[in-house]
Short mmCIF file of C-alpha atoms and ligand atoms in Angstrom, two decimals:
data_model
loop_
_atom_site.label_atom_id
_atom_site.label_comp_id
_atom_site.label_asym_id
_atom_site.label_seq_id
_atom_site.Cartn_x
_atom_site.Cartn_y
_atom_site.Cartn_z
CA MET A 589 81.69 -117.45 201.60
CA ALA A 590 84.56 -115.62 199.99
CA ASP A 591 87.13 -116.32 202.67
CA THR A 592 86.97 -120.05 202.22
CA LEU A 593 88.59 -119.67 198.81
CA ASP A 594 92.02 -119.68 200.32
CA SER A 595 91.48 -123.29 201.24
CA ALA A 596 91.83 -124.22 197.53
CA PRO A 597 94.84 -126.47 196.93
CA SER A 598 97.89 -124.25 196.51
CA PRO A 599 99.16 -125.68 193.16
CA TYR A 600 95.80 -124.82 191.69
CA ARG A 601 95.95 -121.32 193.11
CA GLY A 602 99.35 -120.62 191.53
CA LEU A 603 98.21 -121.95 188.17
CA THR A 604 95.02 -119.90 188.34
CA PHE A 605 97.12 -116.77 188.81
CA VAL A 606 99.08 -117.74 185.67
CA TRP A 607 95.86 -118.21 183.67
CA ILE A 608 94.26 -115.04 184.95
CA LEU A 609 97.35 -112.85 184.51
CA THR A 610 97.67 -114.17 180.94
CA VAL A 611 94.04 -113.26 180.28
CA LEU A 612 94.59 -109.81 181.79
CA ALA A 613 97.68 -109.29 179.60
CA LEU A 614 95.90 -110.34 176.40
CA PHE A 615 92.72 -108.36 176.98
CA PRO A 616 94.06 -104.78 176.57
CA ILE A 617 96.01 -105.84 173.46
CA LEU A 618 92.84 -107.26 171.93
CA VAL A 619 90.87 -104.12 172.88
CA ILE A 620 93.55 -102.02 171.13
CA LEU A 621 93.07 -104.21 168.04
CA GLY A 622 89.33 -103.42 168.31
CA PHE A 623 90.23 -99.71 168.52
CA PHE A 624 92.32 -100.16 165.36
CA LEU A 625 89.32 -101.73 163.54
CA ARG A 626 87.06 -98.84 164.52
CA ALA A 627 89.82 -96.34 163.54
CA LEU A 628 89.95 -97.89 160.05
CA GLN A 629 86.16 -97.66 159.78
CA ALA A 630 86.43 -94.04 160.91
CA ASP A 631 88.57 -93.40 157.79
CA TYR A 632 91.61 -92.41 159.83
CA MET A 633 93.92 -94.79 157.95
CA THR A 634 92.73 -94.64 154.37
CA LYS A 635 96.11 -95.68 152.93
CA LEU A 636 96.14 -99.02 154.75
CA ARG A 637 95.06 -101.97 152.62
CA PRO A 638 91.67 -103.50 153.65
CA GLU A 639 93.33 -106.93 154.02
CA TRP A 640 94.71 -105.61 157.31
CA PHE A 641 91.21 -104.98 158.59
CA TYR A 642 90.18 -108.58 157.96
CA ALA A 643 93.39 -110.10 159.34
CA VAL A 644 93.15 -108.00 162.52
CA MET A 645 89.39 -108.67 162.80
CA THR A 646 90.10 -112.41 162.68
CA LEU A 647 92.78 -112.11 165.35
CA HIS A 648 90.63 -109.82 167.50
CA GLY A 649 87.49 -111.96 167.20
CA LEU A 650 89.08 -115.36 167.77
CA GLY A 651 91.50 -113.93 170.32
CA MET A 652 88.68 -112.43 172.39
CA VAL A 653 86.43 -115.49 172.18
CA GLY A 654 89.33 -117.78 173.13
CA THR A 655 90.65 -115.50 175.87
CA TRP A 656 87.32 -115.28 177.67
CA TYR A 657 86.62 -118.95 177.21
CA VAL A 658 89.88 -119.89 178.94
CA GLY A 659 89.39 -117.10 181.51
CA SER A 660 85.99 -118.48 182.48
CA MET A 661 87.31 -122.08 182.46
CA ALA A 662 90.19 -121.04 184.76
CA GLY A 663 87.71 -119.27 187.05
CA VAL A 664 85.32 -122.20 187.40
CA SER A 665 88.16 -124.73 187.71
CA TYR A 666 89.53 -122.80 190.66
CA LEU A 667 86.15 -122.38 192.35
CA LEU A 668 85.30 -126.01 191.62
CA SER A 669 88.36 -127.07 193.59
CA ARG A 670 86.36 -126.14 196.71
CA TYR A 671 84.22 -129.23 196.09
CA VAL A 672 86.15 -131.59 193.80
CA LYS A 673 89.70 -132.03 192.54
CA PRO A 674 90.33 -130.94 188.94
CA SER A 675 93.76 -132.02 187.68
CA VAL A 676 96.54 -129.45 187.79
CA VAL A 677 98.46 -131.37 185.11
CA ILE A 678 95.55 -131.23 182.66
CA SER A 679 95.13 -127.52 183.26
CA ARG A 680 98.85 -127.08 182.51
CA ILE A 681 98.47 -129.08 179.28
CA ALA A 682 95.50 -126.88 178.32
CA PHE A 683 97.66 -123.83 179.04
CA GLY A 684 100.47 -125.14 176.81
CA ALA A 685 97.98 -125.96 174.01
CA THR A 686 96.45 -122.49 174.32
CA LEU A 687 99.86 -120.79 174.04
CA LEU A 688 100.79 -122.89 170.99
CA GLY A 689 97.43 -122.12 169.37
CA VAL A 690 97.94 -118.39 170.02
CA VAL A 691 101.39 -118.46 168.36
CA LEU A 692 99.93 -120.16 165.26
CA LEU A 693 97.04 -117.69 165.20
CA LEU A 694 99.40 -114.71 165.47
CA ALA A 695 101.54 -116.10 162.64
CA CYS A 696 98.67 -116.78 160.22
CA THR A 697 96.94 -113.44 160.79
CA LEU A 698 99.80 -110.97 161.32
CA ILE A 699 102.40 -112.57 159.00
CA GLY A 700 100.13 -114.51 156.61
CA ARG A 701 97.34 -111.88 156.70
CA LEU A 702 94.66 -114.54 156.79
CA GLY A 703 91.30 -112.78 157.12
CA VAL A 704 88.57 -115.38 157.37
CA GLY A 705 86.75 -113.86 160.34
CA TRP A 706 86.29 -115.54 163.67
CA TYR A 707 83.99 -118.28 162.37
CA PHE A 708 85.94 -118.94 159.14
CA LEU A 709 82.86 -119.69 157.08
CA TYR A 710 83.34 -122.39 154.46
CA PRO A 711 84.73 -122.19 151.77
CA LEU A 712 86.60 -118.94 152.51
CA PRO A 713 89.64 -120.49 154.27
CA LEU A 714 90.27 -122.61 151.16
CA HIS A 715 89.88 -119.78 148.65
CA SER A 716 92.30 -117.03 149.55
CA LYS A 717 92.62 -115.78 145.93
CA GLY A 718 96.24 -114.93 146.63
CA VAL A 719 95.45 -112.65 149.61
CA TRP A 720 97.07 -115.08 152.04
CA PRO A 721 99.41 -118.04 151.37
CA ALA A 722 98.42 -121.72 151.74
CA TRP A 723 100.61 -122.11 154.84
CA ALA A 724 98.47 -119.51 156.62
CA THR A 725 95.34 -121.67 156.10
CA ALA A 726 97.26 -124.70 157.39
CA ALA A 727 98.52 -122.76 160.43
CA PHE A 728 94.98 -121.51 161.08
CA LEU A 729 93.43 -124.98 160.95
CA GLY A 730 96.38 -126.20 163.05
CA SER A 731 95.73 -123.54 165.70
CA LEU A 732 92.04 -124.50 165.90
CA GLY A 733 93.06 -128.16 166.17
CA VAL A 734 95.48 -127.45 169.03
CA PHE A 735 92.93 -125.33 170.89
CA GLY A 736 90.33 -128.04 170.34
CA VAL A 737 92.49 -130.85 171.74
CA GLY A 738 93.63 -128.85 174.78
CA TRP A 739 90.17 -127.58 175.64
CA THR A 740 88.46 -130.93 175.08
CA ILE A 741 90.69 -132.70 177.59
CA TRP A 742 90.24 -129.81 180.00
CA SER A 743 86.42 -130.15 179.74
CA LEU A 744 86.67 -133.93 180.14
CA ASP A 745 88.83 -133.48 183.22
CA LEU A 746 86.31 -131.18 184.90
CA LEU A 747 83.61 -133.80 184.27
CA ARG A 748 85.94 -136.50 185.63
CA ALA A 749 86.58 -134.47 188.78
CA ILE A 750 82.84 -133.91 189.29
CA ALA A 751 82.10 -137.59 188.64
CA GLN A 752 84.46 -138.61 191.45
CA ARG A 753 82.13 -137.02 193.96
CA TYR A 754 78.71 -136.84 192.30
CA SER A 755 76.87 -139.32 190.08
CA PHE A 756 75.78 -137.86 186.74
CA SER A 757 72.16 -137.63 187.86
CA ALA A 758 73.21 -135.90 191.10
CA ALA A 759 75.48 -133.42 189.24
CA MET A 760 72.54 -132.65 186.94
CA ALA A 761 70.41 -132.13 190.07
CA TRP A 762 67.73 -134.57 188.87
CA HIS A 763 66.86 -135.46 192.48
CA TYR A 764 65.79 -131.83 193.02
CA LEU A 765 63.22 -132.36 190.26
CA ARG A 766 61.80 -135.19 192.38
CA GLY A 767 61.62 -132.87 195.40
CA LYS A 768 64.73 -134.27 197.14
CA GLN A 769 67.64 -132.10 198.25
CA ASN A 770 70.12 -134.72 199.27
CA PRO A 771 72.95 -134.70 198.26
CA GLU A 772 73.23 -130.93 198.14
CA VAL A 773 74.62 -129.84 194.77
CA PRO A 774 76.09 -126.32 194.50
CA PRO A 775 74.81 -124.34 191.46
CA LEU A 776 78.45 -124.17 190.31
CA VAL A 777 78.61 -127.95 189.94
CA LEU A 778 75.27 -128.10 188.12
CA ILE A 779 76.14 -125.30 185.66
CA VAL A 780 79.65 -126.61 184.98
CA THR A 781 78.25 -130.10 184.31
CA VAL A 782 75.67 -128.73 181.86
CA SER A 783 78.30 -126.51 180.22
CA MET A 784 80.93 -129.24 179.86
CA VAL A 785 78.48 -131.72 178.33
CA SER A 786 77.33 -129.04 175.84
CA SER A 787 80.86 -127.92 175.05
CA LEU A 788 81.95 -131.52 174.36
CA ALA A 789 79.12 -131.73 171.80
CA GLY A 790 80.44 -128.49 170.28
CA PHE A 791 84.02 -129.79 170.19
CA VAL A 792 82.88 -132.98 168.44
CA ALA A 793 81.25 -130.80 165.74
CA ALA A 794 84.52 -128.84 165.47
CA VAL A 795 86.53 -132.05 165.00
CA VAL A 796 84.19 -133.22 162.22
CA LEU A 797 84.45 -129.77 160.62
CA LEU A 798 88.25 -129.71 160.72
CA VAL A 799 88.48 -133.25 159.35
CA LEU A 800 86.20 -132.28 156.45
CA TYR A 801 88.37 -129.23 155.74
CA VAL A 802 91.55 -131.32 155.75
CA LEU A 803 89.95 -134.01 153.55
CA GLU A 804 88.95 -131.35 151.03
CA LEU A 805 92.46 -129.89 151.11
CA LEU A 806 93.98 -133.35 150.49
CA GLY A 807 91.38 -134.98 148.31
CA GLY A 808 90.23 -132.25 145.97
CA PHE A 809 86.48 -132.78 146.52
CA ASN A 810 83.92 -130.19 147.56
CA ASN A 811 82.17 -130.34 150.91
CA ASP A 812 78.47 -129.62 151.34
CA ALA A 813 78.35 -125.89 152.16
CA LEU A 814 75.15 -126.17 154.21
CA LEU A 815 76.54 -128.99 156.35
CA MET A 816 79.75 -126.99 156.92
CA LYS A 817 77.75 -123.92 157.95
CA ASN A 818 75.60 -125.94 160.36
CA LEU A 819 78.69 -127.51 161.95
CA THR A 820 80.47 -124.14 162.19
CA PHE A 821 77.61 -122.35 163.88
CA PHE A 822 76.77 -125.25 166.14
CA PHE A 823 80.33 -125.21 167.43
CA GLY A 824 80.69 -121.39 167.54
CA HIS A 825 77.33 -120.74 169.17
CA VAL A 826 77.83 -123.42 171.82
CA LEU A 827 81.34 -122.10 172.66
CA VAL A 828 80.06 -118.54 173.09
CA ASN A 829 77.06 -119.67 175.17
CA ILE A 830 79.20 -121.88 177.38
CA THR A 831 81.59 -119.01 178.10
CA MET A 832 78.61 -116.97 179.23
CA TYR A 833 77.27 -119.77 181.43
CA LEU A 834 80.66 -120.28 183.06
CA GLY A 835 80.82 -116.56 183.85
CA VAL A 836 77.37 -116.83 185.42
CA ALA A 837 78.53 -119.89 187.40
CA VAL A 838 81.28 -117.71 188.91
CA VAL A 839 78.60 -115.18 189.93
CA TYR A 840 76.45 -117.93 191.50
CA GLU A 841 79.45 -118.99 193.55
CA LEU A 842 80.88 -115.60 194.56
CA LEU A 843 77.97 -113.16 194.82
CA PRO A 844 76.41 -114.82 197.91
CA ALA A 845 79.59 -114.05 199.86
CA TYR A 846 79.06 -110.34 199.22
CA ALA A 847 75.29 -110.39 199.74
CA GLY A 848 75.69 -112.38 202.95
CA ARG A 849 73.02 -114.88 201.85
CA PRO A 850 73.25 -118.36 200.36
CA TRP A 851 72.24 -119.05 196.75
CA LYS A 852 71.36 -122.70 196.66
CA THR A 853 70.16 -125.11 194.01
CA ASN A 854 66.40 -125.61 194.00
CA LYS A 855 63.81 -127.27 191.79
CA ILE A 856 63.38 -124.29 189.45
CA MET A 857 67.12 -123.87 189.02
CA ALA A 858 67.55 -127.59 188.32
CA LEU A 859 64.75 -127.50 185.74
CA ALA A 860 66.16 -124.36 184.14
CA TRP A 861 69.69 -125.66 183.65
CA ASN A 862 68.54 -129.08 182.45
CA THR A 863 66.38 -127.32 179.84
CA VAL A 864 69.42 -125.28 178.78
CA LEU A 865 71.33 -128.48 178.03
CA PHE A 866 68.62 -129.45 175.56
CA LEU A 867 67.89 -126.06 173.99
CA VAL A 868 71.49 -124.94 173.51
CA MET A 869 71.82 -127.64 170.85
CA PHE A 870 69.20 -125.95 168.63
CA ALA A 871 69.43 -122.22 169.33
CA TYR A 872 72.33 -121.85 166.86
CA LEU A 873 69.85 -122.42 164.01
CA HIS A 874 68.93 -118.71 164.07
CA HIS A 875 72.28 -118.06 162.33
CA LEU A 876 70.94 -119.85 159.26
CA TYR A 877 67.64 -118.03 158.69
CA MET A 878 68.97 -116.62 155.42
CA ASP A 879 69.91 -120.04 154.06
CA PHE A 880 67.05 -120.94 151.75
CA ALA A 881 68.35 -124.51 151.38
CA GLN A 882 67.97 -125.21 155.11
CA PRO A 883 64.89 -127.41 155.74
CA GLN A 884 62.03 -125.22 156.93
CA TRP A 885 61.26 -127.26 160.05
CA LEU A 886 64.79 -126.48 161.26
CA GLN A 887 64.07 -122.76 160.82
CA TYR A 888 60.97 -123.11 163.02
CA LEU A 889 63.00 -125.08 165.55
CA GLY A 890 65.61 -122.28 165.54
CA GLN A 891 63.00 -119.61 166.19
CA ILE A 892 61.31 -121.53 169.01
CA SER A 893 64.55 -122.57 170.74
CA SER A 894 66.03 -119.07 170.47
CA TYR A 895 63.01 -117.65 172.29
CA LEU A 896 62.79 -120.45 174.86
CA ILE A 897 66.48 -120.55 175.78
CA SER A 898 66.39 -117.04 177.18
CA VAL A 899 63.89 -118.10 179.85
CA PRO A 900 65.67 -120.83 181.83
CA ALA A 901 69.25 -119.65 182.06
CA ALA A 902 68.85 -115.92 181.84
CA VAL A 903 65.55 -115.18 183.53
CA VAL A 904 66.10 -117.64 186.39
CA SER A 905 69.65 -116.39 186.99
CA ILE A 906 68.87 -112.69 186.60
CA PHE A 907 65.86 -112.83 188.92
CA GLY A 908 67.86 -115.03 191.28
CA ALA A 909 70.64 -112.43 191.40
CA LEU A 910 68.14 -109.61 191.95
CA LEU A 911 66.47 -111.51 194.80
CA LEU A 912 69.86 -112.22 196.33
CA VAL A 913 70.82 -108.56 196.34
CA TYR A 914 67.38 -107.12 197.24
CA ARG A 915 67.38 -105.83 200.81
CA SER A 916 70.57 -107.72 201.59
CA ARG A 917 73.45 -106.21 203.50
CA MET A 918 75.42 -106.07 200.31
CA ARG A 919 79.15 -105.44 200.62
CA TRP A 920 79.75 -103.22 197.62
CA ASN A 921 83.28 -103.30 196.27
CA LEU A 922 84.90 -103.79 192.85
CA VAL A 923 84.03 -107.51 192.82
CA SER A 924 80.33 -107.19 193.65
CA LEU A 925 79.87 -104.11 191.44
CA LEU A 926 81.47 -105.77 188.41
CA MET A 927 79.42 -108.93 188.96
CA CYS A 928 76.14 -107.00 189.15
CA PHE A 929 76.99 -104.92 186.07
CA GLY A 930 77.99 -108.18 184.37
CA VAL A 931 74.55 -109.67 185.04
CA MET A 932 73.01 -106.43 183.71
CA GLY A 933 75.09 -106.63 180.50
CA TRP A 934 74.01 -110.23 180.05
CA ALA A 935 70.36 -109.19 180.35
CA ILE A 936 70.69 -106.27 177.90
CA GLY A 937 72.74 -108.26 175.36
CA GLY A 938 70.30 -111.16 175.72
CA VAL A 939 67.29 -108.97 174.89
CA ALA A 940 69.12 -107.54 171.84
CA ALA A 941 69.97 -111.11 170.78
CA VAL A 942 66.36 -112.28 171.11
CA ILE A 943 65.24 -109.30 168.98
CA ASP A 944 67.75 -110.31 166.30
CA SER A 945 66.73 -113.96 166.47
CA THR A 946 63.16 -113.03 165.45
CA VAL A 947 62.80 -114.03 161.80
CA ALA A 948 60.99 -110.84 160.73
CA VAL A 949 63.64 -108.64 162.38
CA ASN A 950 66.55 -110.77 161.24
CA LEU A 951 65.47 -110.10 157.67
CA ARG A 952 66.53 -106.46 158.25
CA PHE A 953 69.28 -106.79 160.86
CA HIS A 954 71.16 -109.75 159.40
CA ASN A 955 74.82 -108.82 158.88
CA THR A 956 74.30 -105.26 160.10
CA LEU A 957 76.17 -103.79 163.07
CA TRP A 958 73.28 -104.96 165.27
CA VAL A 959 74.99 -108.36 165.33
CA PRO A 960 78.34 -107.21 166.82
CA ALA A 961 76.25 -104.86 169.01
CA HIS A 962 74.43 -107.65 170.82
CA PHE A 963 77.29 -110.11 171.14
CA HIS A 964 79.68 -107.38 172.29
CA THR A 965 77.09 -106.46 174.96
CA TYR A 966 76.85 -109.85 176.60
CA TYR A 967 80.55 -110.43 176.13
CA LEU A 968 82.18 -107.10 176.98
CA MET A 969 79.60 -105.88 179.49
CA GLY A 970 78.60 -109.38 180.60
CA VAL A 971 81.03 -112.26 180.90
CA VAL A 972 84.14 -110.03 180.72
CA LEU A 973 82.98 -108.05 183.77
CA MET A 974 82.20 -111.29 185.62
CA ILE A 975 85.70 -112.66 184.99
CA LEU A 976 87.32 -109.29 185.76
CA ALA A 977 85.46 -109.52 189.08
CA PHE A 978 86.87 -112.99 189.63
CA ALA A 979 90.43 -111.81 188.81
CA TYR A 980 90.19 -108.97 191.31
CA TYR A 981 88.72 -111.33 193.86
CA LEU A 982 91.60 -113.75 193.41
CA GLY A 983 94.13 -110.97 194.02
CA GLU A 984 92.10 -109.53 196.88
CA GLN A 985 92.40 -112.82 198.76
CA GLY A 986 95.64 -112.65 200.66
CA SER A 987 97.13 -109.45 199.21
CA GLY A 988 96.17 -107.35 202.23
CA ILE A 989 95.87 -104.19 200.10
CA ALA A 990 92.90 -102.05 201.14
CA GLU A 991 90.45 -100.95 198.46
CA ARG A 992 89.97 -97.23 197.75
CA GLN A 993 86.25 -96.52 197.32
CA GLY A 994 86.75 -93.43 195.13
CA LEU A 995 89.03 -95.29 192.74
CA THR A 996 86.63 -98.24 192.57
CA LYS A 997 83.77 -95.91 191.57
CA LEU A 998 85.96 -94.22 188.97
CA ILE A 999 87.01 -97.56 187.43
CA VAL A 1000 83.43 -98.82 187.26
CA ALA A 1001 82.13 -95.50 185.87
CA LEU A 1002 84.78 -95.39 183.12
CA ILE A 1003 84.27 -99.01 182.11
CA VAL A 1004 80.47 -98.76 182.10
CA LEU A 1005 80.31 -95.37 180.35
CA GLY A 1006 83.03 -96.25 177.84
CA GLY A 1007 81.62 -99.72 177.20
CA TYR A 1008 78.00 -98.71 176.64
CA GLY A 1009 79.00 -95.62 174.62
CA PHE A 1010 81.03 -97.88 172.31
CA LEU A 1011 78.11 -100.33 172.07
CA MET A 1012 75.54 -97.61 171.39
CA MET A 1013 77.33 -96.76 168.16
CA PHE A 1014 77.07 -100.40 167.05
CA TYR A 1015 73.34 -100.47 167.92
CA TYR A 1016 72.66 -97.14 166.24
CA GLY A 1017 74.55 -98.23 163.12
CA GLY A 1018 72.76 -101.59 163.04
CA ALA A 1019 69.34 -99.99 163.39
CA HIS A 1020 70.24 -97.74 160.43
CA SER A 1021 71.38 -100.67 158.24
CA VAL A 1022 75.13 -100.02 158.47
CA PRO A 1023 76.66 -103.38 157.49
CA ARG A 1024 79.09 -105.26 159.70
CA ARG A 1025 82.62 -106.22 158.61
CA TYR A 1026 83.24 -103.29 156.28
CA ALA A 1027 86.82 -102.04 156.37
CA HIS A 1028 85.75 -98.75 154.76
CA TYR A 1029 82.14 -97.62 154.51
CA PRO A 1030 80.97 -96.78 150.98
CA GLU A 1031 79.04 -93.60 150.25
CA GLU A 1032 75.61 -95.25 150.76
CA VAL A 1033 76.40 -95.89 154.44
CA SER A 1034 78.90 -93.10 155.04
CA GLN A 1035 77.10 -92.33 158.34
CA GLY A 1036 79.06 -95.34 159.66
CA ILE A 1037 82.24 -93.22 159.53
CA GLY A 1038 80.90 -90.65 162.00
CA GLN A 1039 79.56 -93.41 164.27
CA ALA A 1040 82.99 -95.08 164.31
CA ARG A 1041 84.58 -91.74 165.28
CA VAL A 1042 82.22 -91.30 168.24
CA ALA A 1043 82.89 -94.93 169.23
CA LEU A 1044 86.63 -94.20 169.39
CA VAL A 1045 86.06 -91.57 172.11
CA PHE A 1046 84.16 -94.08 174.24
CA ILE A 1047 86.69 -96.87 173.63
CA SER A 1048 89.38 -94.47 174.90
CA LEU A 1049 87.38 -93.92 178.12
CA LEU A 1050 87.04 -97.68 178.49
CA LEU A 1051 90.79 -98.12 177.99
CA VAL A 1052 91.54 -95.59 180.77
CA GLY A 1053 89.17 -97.46 183.12
CA LEU A 1054 90.73 -100.75 182.10
CA ALA A 1055 94.27 -99.45 182.72
CA LEU A 1056 93.29 -98.40 186.26
CA TYR A 1057 91.56 -101.74 186.85
CA LEU A 1058 94.59 -103.67 185.58
CA TRP A 1059 96.95 -101.73 187.80
CA GLU A 1060 94.81 -102.34 190.88
CA THR A 1061 94.25 -106.03 190.09
CA ALA A 1062 97.74 -106.96 188.92
CA ARG A 1063 99.45 -105.50 191.99
CA ARG A 1064 97.04 -107.41 194.24
CA CYS A 1065 97.61 -110.63 192.28
CA PHE A 1066 101.41 -110.33 192.44
CA LYS A 1067 101.33 -109.48 196.15
CA ALA A 1068 99.00 -112.36 196.95
CA LEU A 1069 101.13 -114.68 194.84
CA SER A 1070 104.37 -113.72 196.59
CA ALA A 1071 102.64 -113.94 200.01
CA SER A 1072 101.37 -117.46 199.27
CA SER A 1073 104.76 -118.66 197.92
CA ALA A 1074 106.52 -117.20 200.99
CA SER A 1075 104.15 -119.07 203.32
CA SER A 1076 104.39 -122.42 201.45
C1 HEM B 2208 86.32 -102.25 173.73
C2 HEM B 2208 86.49 -103.47 173.36
C3 HEM B 2208 86.24 -103.90 171.94
C4 HEM B 2208 86.32 -103.20 170.77
C5 HEM B 2208 86.73 -101.77 170.58
C6 HEM B 2208 85.92 -104.09 169.71
C7 HEM B 2208 85.81 -103.73 168.37
C8 HEM B 2208 85.38 -104.54 167.37
C9 HEM B 2208 85.13 -104.14 166.01
C10 HEM B 2208 85.26 -102.73 165.48
C11 HEM B 2208 84.73 -105.23 165.32
C12 HEM B 2208 84.34 -105.29 163.86
C13 HEM B 2208 82.88 -104.92 163.72
C14 HEM B 2208 82.35 -105.11 162.33
O1 HEM B 2208 81.90 -106.22 162.01
O2 HEM B 2208 82.36 -104.15 161.57
C15 HEM B 2208 84.73 -106.34 166.25
C16 HEM B 2208 84.39 -107.62 165.92
C17 HEM B 2208 84.41 -108.65 166.81
N1 HEM B 2208 84.69 -108.59 168.15
FE1 HEM B 2208 85.15 -106.96 169.19
N2 HEM B 2208 85.63 -105.30 170.25
C18 HEM B 2208 85.81 -105.23 171.61
C19 HEM B 2208 85.61 -106.24 172.52
C20 HEM B 2208 85.31 -107.53 172.20
C21 HEM B 2208 85.09 -108.59 173.13
C22 HEM B 2208 85.18 -108.45 174.66
C23 HEM B 2208 84.84 -109.69 172.41
C24 HEM B 2208 84.57 -111.10 172.87
C25 HEM B 2208 84.83 -111.59 174.01
C26 HEM B 2208 84.89 -109.35 171.02
C27 HEM B 2208 84.69 -110.22 169.98
C28 HEM B 2208 84.55 -109.85 168.67
C29 HEM B 2208 84.17 -110.76 167.62
C30 HEM B 2208 83.90 -112.26 167.79
C31 HEM B 2208 84.08 -110.01 166.46
C32 HEM B 2208 83.65 -110.51 165.10
C33 HEM B 2208 84.81 -110.81 164.24
C34 HEM B 2208 84.28 -111.32 162.93
O3 HEM B 2208 83.25 -110.79 162.44
O4 HEM B 2208 84.89 -112.24 162.43
N3 HEM B 2208 85.18 -108.02 170.93
N4 HEM B 2208 85.13 -105.89 167.49
#
């Protein structure tokens, strides 16, 4: 139940506040960068050079992906400390590495104007054609390296902490598959184990990728473009999926406290999350449908895994959440509302992703605005809402500030209306073949300009909702923080 959270070790609580407040500070800045991108596409800044669009898009994309990855890691680490003991020192090291990586990223994008996009597809980082200097590429690869090291040891530490209490087979809930329920394994432990094992595989791919980049920079040979693309998307897709799963793990752990019912691991859940561990390794292949050189059997594997992966994690969790809430004495407040809307966003974004991962559809939707439409849905209206719920929850514990129902409804309405309005313009554009990543839309797709203008109105609504949310959450967090330091 929610109240037991306060029993988490106090050093971890303080550090979690630091992580979460950092995430909450970065988020509105990154949303404003997104507003800037849409404003450029709306032709409101025609005099600005397009290089700025790509530099800001890189900062926005990587910044958002990184911010919500660390936000979800901080959330699960804190909740995990109910059962096991993650290391505070390692989390601090990860925090330091993240800050250093952010500084390097800011320098290479805002000063160096590096505009490779969030997944820096080979060979673009090495061929700037004078748009950005060589140091910016080095700083960019350096920032990825620093993030990679910090986050790898953080993932390893969570596995270490779990391994101190549960054997690997117990943490993977294999005994549930054999019909046994002893020892009891919380869904949080199962999902974090699956996620950390997958993310380590992704980080290994990232290390190989970075080493190949550096070798090419030093040695003057050319890498295999197809191998580089496979490594890039394996790493990128796994990182994005893991962030989502960690957000869902937070929901598994917190929602029962609001529904007043337990949500325990069972055979189906164990089967589902074990299947995820296998399928997540292959689902990324749908990013390479357009690569004619990719062996055909891998394309089939990509199609099959992309369809199958939606069943275990998403369907089991979404139906599980619905069953938990159905006819329960739900305590509706900002936390439970955001979590339920987060699950909804995951479902909607997931369906849009499955549509796009269908070969016949991908032929039309590839590199259109449909792509940012679906990933913004399960990010912005999915995992972001789940972690915003966690942040509010953290502040709510021990702040003693009563919640105002009217304000809660207003915040949720503004975020949901603003968020989906913004997304609708991406979906509409994608369905009408408006390409993604265009700083200025040419005449053939000039309808994109009007869509970007409508999107700006909705982003503004979202920003108002976000400002109210941040005010309400930050004052609770600071009050709870000062209350806990006064009592310790
Ligand atoms: C209201 C909030 C947001 C706004 C206004 C916004 C806006 C945008 C825009 C306009 C683009 C460029 C679209 C194009 O390809 O033409 C973009 C790309 C992107 N955004 Fe967002 N975004 C928001 C939230 C998020 C969130 C929450 C995430 C992830 C957690 C995210 C991650 C990305 C990524 C990864 C890209 C792709 C960058 C690339 O193609 O290299 N955004 N966003």
